[in-house]
PDB file of C-alpha atoms in Angstrom:
ATOM      1  CA  MET A   1     -20.578 -25.200   4.507  1.00 42.00           C
ATOM      2  CA  ALA A   2     -20.495 -23.950   8.070  1.00 42.00           C
ATOM      3  CA  GLY A   3     -18.616 -20.783   9.009  1.00 42.00           C
ATOM      4  CA  PRO A   4     -15.165 -20.860  10.550  1.00 46.00           C
ATOM      5  CA  GLN A   5     -14.901 -22.532  13.912  1.00 42.00           C
ATOM      6  CA  THR A   6     -13.954 -20.398  16.853  1.00 57.00           C
ATOM      7  CA  ALA A   7     -12.028 -21.411  19.929  1.00 57.00           C
ATOM      8  CA  HIS A   8     -15.386 -21.509  21.709  1.00 52.00           C
ATOM      9  CA  ASP A   9     -16.826 -23.953  19.136  1.00 49.00           C
ATOM     10  CA  GLN A  10     -13.828 -26.234  19.578  1.00 49.00           C
ATOM     11  CA  ASN A  11     -13.644 -25.710  23.345  1.00 52.00           C
ATOM     12  CA  PHE A  12      -9.981 -24.705  23.087  1.00 52.00           C
ATOM     13  CA  GLY A  13      -8.636 -23.798  26.474  1.00 52.00           C
ATOM     14  CA  LYS A  14     -11.940 -24.526  28.202  1.00 53.00           C
ATOM     15  CA  HIS A  15     -11.895 -26.545  31.377  1.00 52.00           C
ATOM     16  CA  ASP A  16     -14.765 -28.465  32.838  1.00 56.00           C
ATOM     17  CA  ALA A  17     -17.381 -26.386  34.624  1.00 56.00           C
ATOM     18  CA  GLU A  18     -16.084 -27.372  38.066  1.00 65.00           C
ATOM     19  CA  ASN A  19     -12.665 -25.801  37.450  1.00 66.00           C
ATOM     20  CA  THR A  20     -13.619 -22.717  35.442  1.00 58.00           C
ATOM     21  CA  PRO A  21     -15.252 -19.786  37.194  1.00 61.00           C
ATOM     22  CA  ASP A  22     -18.611 -18.825  35.712  1.00 86.00           C
ATOM     23  CA  MET A  23     -17.447 -15.201  35.468  1.00 92.00           C
ATOM     24  CA  LEU A  24     -14.512 -16.115  33.242  1.00 90.00           C
ATOM     25  CA  GLU A  25     -16.799 -18.214  31.039  1.00 90.00           C
ATOM     26  CA  ALA A  26     -19.200 -15.299  30.705  1.00 92.00           C
ATOM     27  CA  LYS A  27     -16.449 -12.792  29.960  1.00 93.00           C
ATOM     28  CA  LEU A  28     -14.842 -15.084  27.398  1.00 91.00           C
ATOM     29  CA  TRP A  29     -17.866 -16.373  25.524  1.00 92.00           C
ATOM     30  CA  ASP A  30     -20.910 -14.184  26.326  1.00 92.00           C
ATOM     31  CA  ASN A  31     -19.240 -10.793  26.243  1.00 94.00           C
ATOM     32  CA  PRO A  32     -20.406  -8.047  23.861  1.00 95.00           C
ATOM     33  CA  CYS A  33     -16.788  -6.744  23.877  1.00 95.00           C
ATOM     34  CA  PRO A  34     -14.747  -9.974  23.591  1.00 95.00           C
ATOM     35  CA  PHE A  35     -11.548  -8.497  22.135  1.00 95.00           C
ATOM     36  CA  THR A  36     -11.131  -5.771  24.739  1.00 95.00           C
ATOM     37  CA  PHE A  37     -11.811  -8.165  27.592  1.00 96.00           C
ATOM     38  CA  ARG A  38      -9.078 -10.506  26.388  1.00 96.00           C
ATOM     39  CA  LEU A  39      -6.680  -7.638  25.775  1.00 96.00           C
ATOM     40  CA  ASN A  40      -7.253  -6.039  29.193  1.00 96.00           C
ATOM     41  CA  TYR A  41      -7.196  -9.358  31.055  1.00 97.00           C
ATOM     42  CA  LEU A  42      -3.858 -10.379  29.562  1.00 97.00           C
ATOM     43  CA  ALA A  43      -2.389  -6.899  30.020  1.00 97.00           C
ATOM     44  CA  LEU A  44      -3.318  -6.897  33.719  1.00 97.00           C
ATOM     45  CA  LEU A  45      -1.919 -10.388  34.300  1.00 97.00           C
ATOM     46  CA  TYR A  46       1.301  -9.361  32.551  1.00 97.00           C
ATOM     47  CA  ASN A  47       1.736  -5.797  33.812  1.00 97.00           C
ATOM     48  CA  THR A  48       0.698  -6.074  37.455  1.00 97.00           C
ATOM     49  CA  PRO A  49       3.486  -8.376  38.697  1.00 98.00           C
ATOM     50  CA  LEU A  50       6.155  -6.723  36.545  1.00 98.00           C
ATOM     51  CA  TYR A  51       5.402  -3.143  37.554  1.00 98.00           C
ATOM     52  CA  THR A  52       4.983  -4.167  41.192  1.00 98.00           C
ATOM     53  CA  TRP A  53       8.452  -5.771  40.997  1.00 98.00           C
ATOM     54  CA  ILE A  54       9.894  -2.651  39.307  1.00 98.00           C
ATOM     55  CA  GLN A  55       8.483  -0.400  42.026  1.00 98.00           C
ATOM     56  CA  ASP A  56       9.463  -2.662  44.920  1.00 98.00           C
ATOM     57  CA  THR A  57      12.960  -3.413  43.601  1.00 98.00           C
ATOM     58  CA  TYR A  58      13.978  -0.226  41.808  1.00 97.00           C
ATOM     59  CA  GLY A  59      11.655   2.415  43.270  1.00 97.00           C
ATOM     60  CA  LEU A  60      10.224   3.400  39.888  1.00 98.00           C
ATOM     61  CA  LYS A  61       6.534   3.959  39.306  1.00 98.00           C
ATOM     62  CA  ARG A  62       4.980   2.576  36.161  1.00 98.00           C
ATOM     63  CA  PRO A  63       5.047   5.860  34.137  1.00 98.00           C
ATOM     64  CA  GLU A  64       8.715   6.314  35.049  1.00 98.00           C
ATOM     65  CA  TYR A  65       9.654   2.841  33.890  1.00 98.00           C
ATOM     66  CA  VAL A  66       7.518   3.183  30.755  1.00 98.00           C
ATOM     67  CA  ALA A  67       9.444   6.359  29.878  1.00 97.00           C
ATOM     68  CA  LEU A  68      12.762   4.597  30.518  1.00 98.00           C
ATOM     69  CA  TYR A  69      11.713   1.533  28.485  1.00 98.00           C
ATOM     70  CA  SER A  70      10.443   3.729  25.639  1.00 97.00           C
ATOM     71  CA  LEU A  71      13.724   5.625  25.433  1.00 97.00           C
ATOM     72  CA  ALA A  72      15.658   2.367  25.449  1.00 98.00           C
ATOM     73  CA  LEU A  73      13.726   1.428  22.304  1.00 97.00           C
ATOM     74  CA  ALA A  74      13.797   4.858  20.630  1.00 97.00           C
ATOM     75  CA  ASP A  75      16.492   7.061  22.151  1.00 95.00           C
ATOM     76  CA  GLY A  76      16.106  10.740  21.322  1.00 94.00           C
ATOM     77  CA  SER A  77      12.308  10.648  21.418  1.00 94.00           C
ATOM     78  CA  SER A  78      10.235  13.299  23.162  1.00 93.00           C
ATOM     79  CA  ALA A  79       7.790  13.178  26.056  1.00 93.00           C
ATOM     80  CA  ARG A  80       5.018  13.642  23.488  1.00 93.00           C
ATOM     81  CA  ASP A  81       6.209  10.551  21.592  1.00 94.00           C
ATOM     82  CA  ILE A  82       6.139   8.522  24.802  1.00 96.00           C
ATOM     83  CA  SER A  83       2.688   9.833  25.714  1.00 93.00           C
ATOM     84  CA  GLU A  84       1.236   9.012  22.302  1.00 92.00           C
ATOM     85  CA  THR A  85       2.566   5.458  22.374  1.00 94.00           C
ATOM     86  CA  SER A  86       1.896   4.621  26.030  1.00 93.00           C
ATOM     87  CA  GLY A  87      -1.480   6.177  26.740  1.00 90.00           C
ATOM     88  CA  PHE A  88      -0.173   8.148  29.726  1.00 94.00           C
ATOM     89  CA  PRO A  89      -1.141  11.828  29.842  1.00 93.00           C
ATOM     90  CA  LYS A  90       1.604  14.354  29.080  1.00 92.00           C
ATOM     91  CA  ASN A  91       1.547  15.808  32.619  1.00 94.00           C
ATOM     92  CA  THR A  92       2.050  12.339  34.143  1.00 95.00           C
ATOM     93  CA  LEU A  93       4.997  11.697  31.848  1.00 95.00           C
ATOM     94  CA  SER A  94       6.432  15.135  32.513  1.00 94.00           C
ATOM     95  CA  ARG A  95       6.611  14.315  36.224  1.00 96.00           C
ATOM     96  CA  ALA A  96       8.043  10.867  35.465  1.00 97.00           C
ATOM     97  CA  ILE A  97      10.735  12.319  33.207  1.00 96.00           C
ATOM     98  CA  LYS A  98      11.703  14.955  35.766  1.00 96.00           C
ATOM     99  CA  ARG A  99      12.123  12.237  38.395  1.00 97.00           C
ATOM    100  CA  LEU A 100      14.198  10.098  36.019  1.00 97.00           C
ATOM    101  CA  GLU A 101      16.431  13.120  35.381  1.00 96.00           C
ATOM    102  CA  LEU A 102      16.848  13.673  39.125  1.00 96.00           C
ATOM    103  CA  MET A 103      17.750   9.995  39.529  1.00 97.00           C
ATOM    104  CA  GLY A 104      20.343  10.255  36.761  1.00 97.00           C
ATOM    105  CA  MET A 105      18.481   7.830  34.476  1.00 98.00           C
ATOM    106  CA  ILE A 106      17.951  10.417  31.719  1.00 97.00           C
ATOM    107  CA  GLU A 107      20.573  12.886  30.551  1.00 94.00           C
ATOM    108  CA  GLU A 108      19.929  16.592  30.840  1.00 80.00           C
ATOM    109  CA  ARG A 109      17.479  17.637  28.155  1.00 75.00           C
ATOM    110  CA  GLU A 110      18.543  19.304  24.953  1.00 61.00           C
ATOM    111  CA  LYS A 111      16.463  22.044  23.378  1.00 63.00           C
ATOM    112  CA  ALA A 112      15.039  20.963  20.052  1.00 56.00           C
ATOM    113  CA  PRO A 113      16.405  22.708  16.954  1.00 61.00           C
ATOM    114  CA  GLY A 114      14.471  25.802  15.903  1.00 61.00           C
ATOM    115  CA  GLY A 115      13.388  26.698  19.436  1.00 58.00           C
ATOM    116  CA  ARG A 116      10.396  24.372  19.415  1.00 60.00           C
ATOM    117  CA  ARG A 117       9.211  22.921  22.701  1.00 64.00           C
ATOM    118  CA  LYS A 118       9.838  19.307  21.683  1.00 74.00           C
ATOM    119  CA  GLN A 119      12.959  18.124  23.450  1.00 88.00           C
ATOM    120  CA  ALA A 120      14.996  15.038  22.654  1.00 94.00           C
ATOM    121  CA  LEU A 121      15.378  12.706  25.627  1.00 95.00           C
ATOM    122  CA  HIS A 122      18.319  10.348  26.055  1.00 96.00           C
ATOM    123  CA  LEU A 123      18.978   7.567  28.541  1.00 97.00           C
ATOM    124  CA  SER A 124      22.097   7.909  30.608  1.00 98.00           C
ATOM    125  CA  ALA A 125      24.433   4.969  31.109  1.00 98.00           C
ATOM    126  CA  LYS A 126      22.661   4.379  34.436  1.00 98.00           C
ATOM    127  CA  GLY A 127      19.258   4.346  32.714  1.00 98.00           C
ATOM    128  CA  ARG A 128      20.489   1.971  30.012  1.00 98.00           C
ATOM    129  CA  ALA A 129      21.958  -0.345  32.667  1.00 98.00           C
ATOM    130  CA  LEU A 130      18.619  -0.490  34.499  1.00 98.00           C
ATOM    131  CA  TYR A 131      16.794  -1.291  31.268  1.00 98.00           C
ATOM    132  CA  ASP A 132      19.324  -4.018  30.423  1.00 98.00           C
ATOM    133  CA  GLU A 133      18.942  -5.476  33.919  1.00 98.00           C
ATOM    134  CA  THR A 134      15.123  -5.515  33.896  1.00 98.00           C
ATOM    135  CA  ARG A 135      14.326  -6.361  30.263  1.00 98.00           C
ATOM    136  CA  PRO A 136      14.855 -10.146  30.665  1.00 98.00           C
ATOM    137  CA  ALA A 137      12.019 -10.363  33.207  1.00 98.00           C
ATOM    138  CA  PHE A 138       9.612  -8.706  30.757  1.00 98.00           C
ATOM    139  CA  GLN A 139      10.740 -11.017  27.959  1.00 98.00           C
ATOM    140  CA  ALA A 140      10.515 -14.145  30.116  1.00 98.00           C
ATOM    141  CA  LEU A 141       6.963 -13.406  31.261  1.00 98.00           C
ATOM    142  CA  GLU A 142       5.873 -12.691  27.687  1.00 98.00           C
ATOM    143  CA  GLU A 143       7.425 -15.965  26.583  1.00 98.00           C
ATOM    144  CA  ARG A 144       5.547 -17.831  29.335  1.00 98.00           C
ATOM    145  CA  MET A 145       2.305 -16.112  28.332  1.00 97.00           C
ATOM    146  CA  LEU A 146       2.696 -17.231  24.719  1.00 98.00           C
ATOM    147  CA  THR A 147       3.718 -20.846  25.323  1.00 98.00           C
ATOM    148  CA  THR A 148       0.260 -22.083  24.321  1.00 97.00           C
ATOM    149  CA  LEU A 149       0.792 -20.751  20.774  1.00 98.00           C
ATOM    150  CA  THR A 150       2.912 -22.178  17.989  1.00 98.00           C
ATOM    151  CA  GLN A 151       5.419 -19.893  16.258  1.00 98.00           C
ATOM    152  CA  GLY A 152       3.014 -19.556  13.326  1.00 98.00           C
ATOM    153  CA  GLU A 153       0.124 -18.632  15.624  1.00 98.00           C
ATOM    154  CA  ARG A 154       2.318 -16.065  17.367  1.00 98.00           C
ATOM    155  CA  GLN A 155       3.229 -14.463  14.046  1.00 98.00           C
ATOM    156  CA  ILE A 156      -0.432 -14.253  13.015  1.00 98.00           C
ATOM    157  CA  LEU A 157      -1.371 -12.798  16.416  1.00 97.00           C
ATOM    158  CA  PHE A 158       1.447 -10.213  16.244  1.00 97.00           C
ATOM    159  CA  GLU A 159       0.453  -9.164  12.730  1.00 98.00           C
ATOM    160  CA  LEU A 160      -3.244  -8.845  13.586  1.00 97.00           C
ATOM    161  CA  MET A 161      -2.543  -6.954  16.813  1.00 96.00           C
ATOM    162  CA  SER A 162      -0.154  -4.649  14.930  1.00 97.00           C
ATOM    163  CA  LYS A 163      -2.883  -3.924  12.403  1.00 97.00           C
ATOM    164  CA  VAL A 164      -5.275  -2.954  15.215  1.00 96.00           C
ATOM    165  CA  VAL A 165      -2.594  -0.749  16.838  1.00 94.00           C
ATOM    166  CA  VAL A 166      -1.752   1.009  13.559  1.00 95.00           C
ATOM    167  CA  GLY A 167      -5.474   1.630  12.989  1.00 94.00           C
ATOM    168  CA  ALA A 168      -5.962   3.153  16.454  1.00 91.00           C
ATOM    169  CA  PRO A 169      -5.845   6.807  15.310  1.00 90.00           C
ATOM    170  CA  GLU A 170      -9.081   6.148  13.408  1.00 90.00           C
ATOM    171  CA  TRP A 171     -11.079   5.343  16.560  1.00 88.00           C
ATOM    172  CA  ALA A 172      -9.126   6.256  19.695  1.00 87.00           C
ATOM    173  CA  GLY A 173      -9.718   9.344  21.781  1.00 82.00           C
ATOM    174  CA  GLU A 174     -13.390   9.892  21.149  1.00 82.00           C
ATOM    175  CA  LEU A 175     -16.447   7.997  22.313  1.00 85.00           C
ATOM    176  CA  PRO A 176     -18.833   6.702  19.644  1.00 83.00           C
ATOM    177  CA  ALA A 177     -21.840   8.833  18.730  1.00 80.00           C
ATOM    178  CA  GLU A 178     -24.139   6.326  20.487  1.00 81.00           C
ATOM    179  CA  THR A 179     -22.730   7.314  23.884  1.00 78.00           C
ATOM    180  CA  ARG A 180     -23.320  11.001  23.235  1.00 67.00           C
ATOM    181  CA  LEU A 181     -26.959  10.275  22.410  1.00 69.00           C
ATOM    182  CA  ALA A 182     -27.579   8.174  25.519  1.00 64.00           C
ATOM    183  CA  THR A 183     -29.472   9.700  28.440  1.00 64.00           C
ATOM    184  CA  PRO A 184     -27.861   9.008  31.831  1.00 68.00           C
ATOM    185  CA  LYS A 185     -30.060   6.864  34.096  1.00 66.00           C
ATOM    186  CA  SER A 186     -29.868   9.557  36.757  1.00 61.00           C
ATOM    187  CA  GLN A 187     -31.710  11.913  34.411  1.00 60.00           C
ATOM    188  CA  ILE A 188     -34.328   9.362  33.315  1.00 55.00           C
ATOM    189  CA  GLY A 189     -36.144   9.414  36.647  1.00 56.00           C
ATOM    190  CA  GLU A 190     -35.978  13.213  36.846  1.00 58.00           C
ATOM    191  CA  SER A 191     -37.709  13.756  33.509  1.00 52.00           C
ATOM    192  CA  GLN A 192     -40.735  11.592  34.308  1.00 50.00           C
TER     193      GLN A 192
END
């Protein structure tokens, strides 16, 4: 019995060669890193128009809106929590949070119990109103992105992606040993 068919085997989503750029074909089907290409491609197509709209309409940079969005989902979280779940460095988020405070989007910070540095952050009514006003655009674009999938396929995709996200601490933050063993090309010519 043959192995499971892939989308490539069944030509799902493939167009004829005249309409599909060769680069997309190569990145989809001949790529040594197929998952990350798909993930990055979709993230760029989703994030770029939304964060451009947020900046043009509301004057918020992406890290600022990510902090606001994060607090709308988990009010009382810290800058560290936002950094760990967004991928933005702590110093970038620190600047974003300070600006949100100056804009009245985040309430004045409370010191954490016990004198620790971790501070609970809370959206103000103004911050919550902005989130409520902008959230539908994010939801609508996600819905459009997923229209090619059935509800069952979406559930499977969400569960598999969640599994990869939950497993991230096992691999994220450090390059594989193979990269540390590699000799940069610039040094190859020098050693000969």
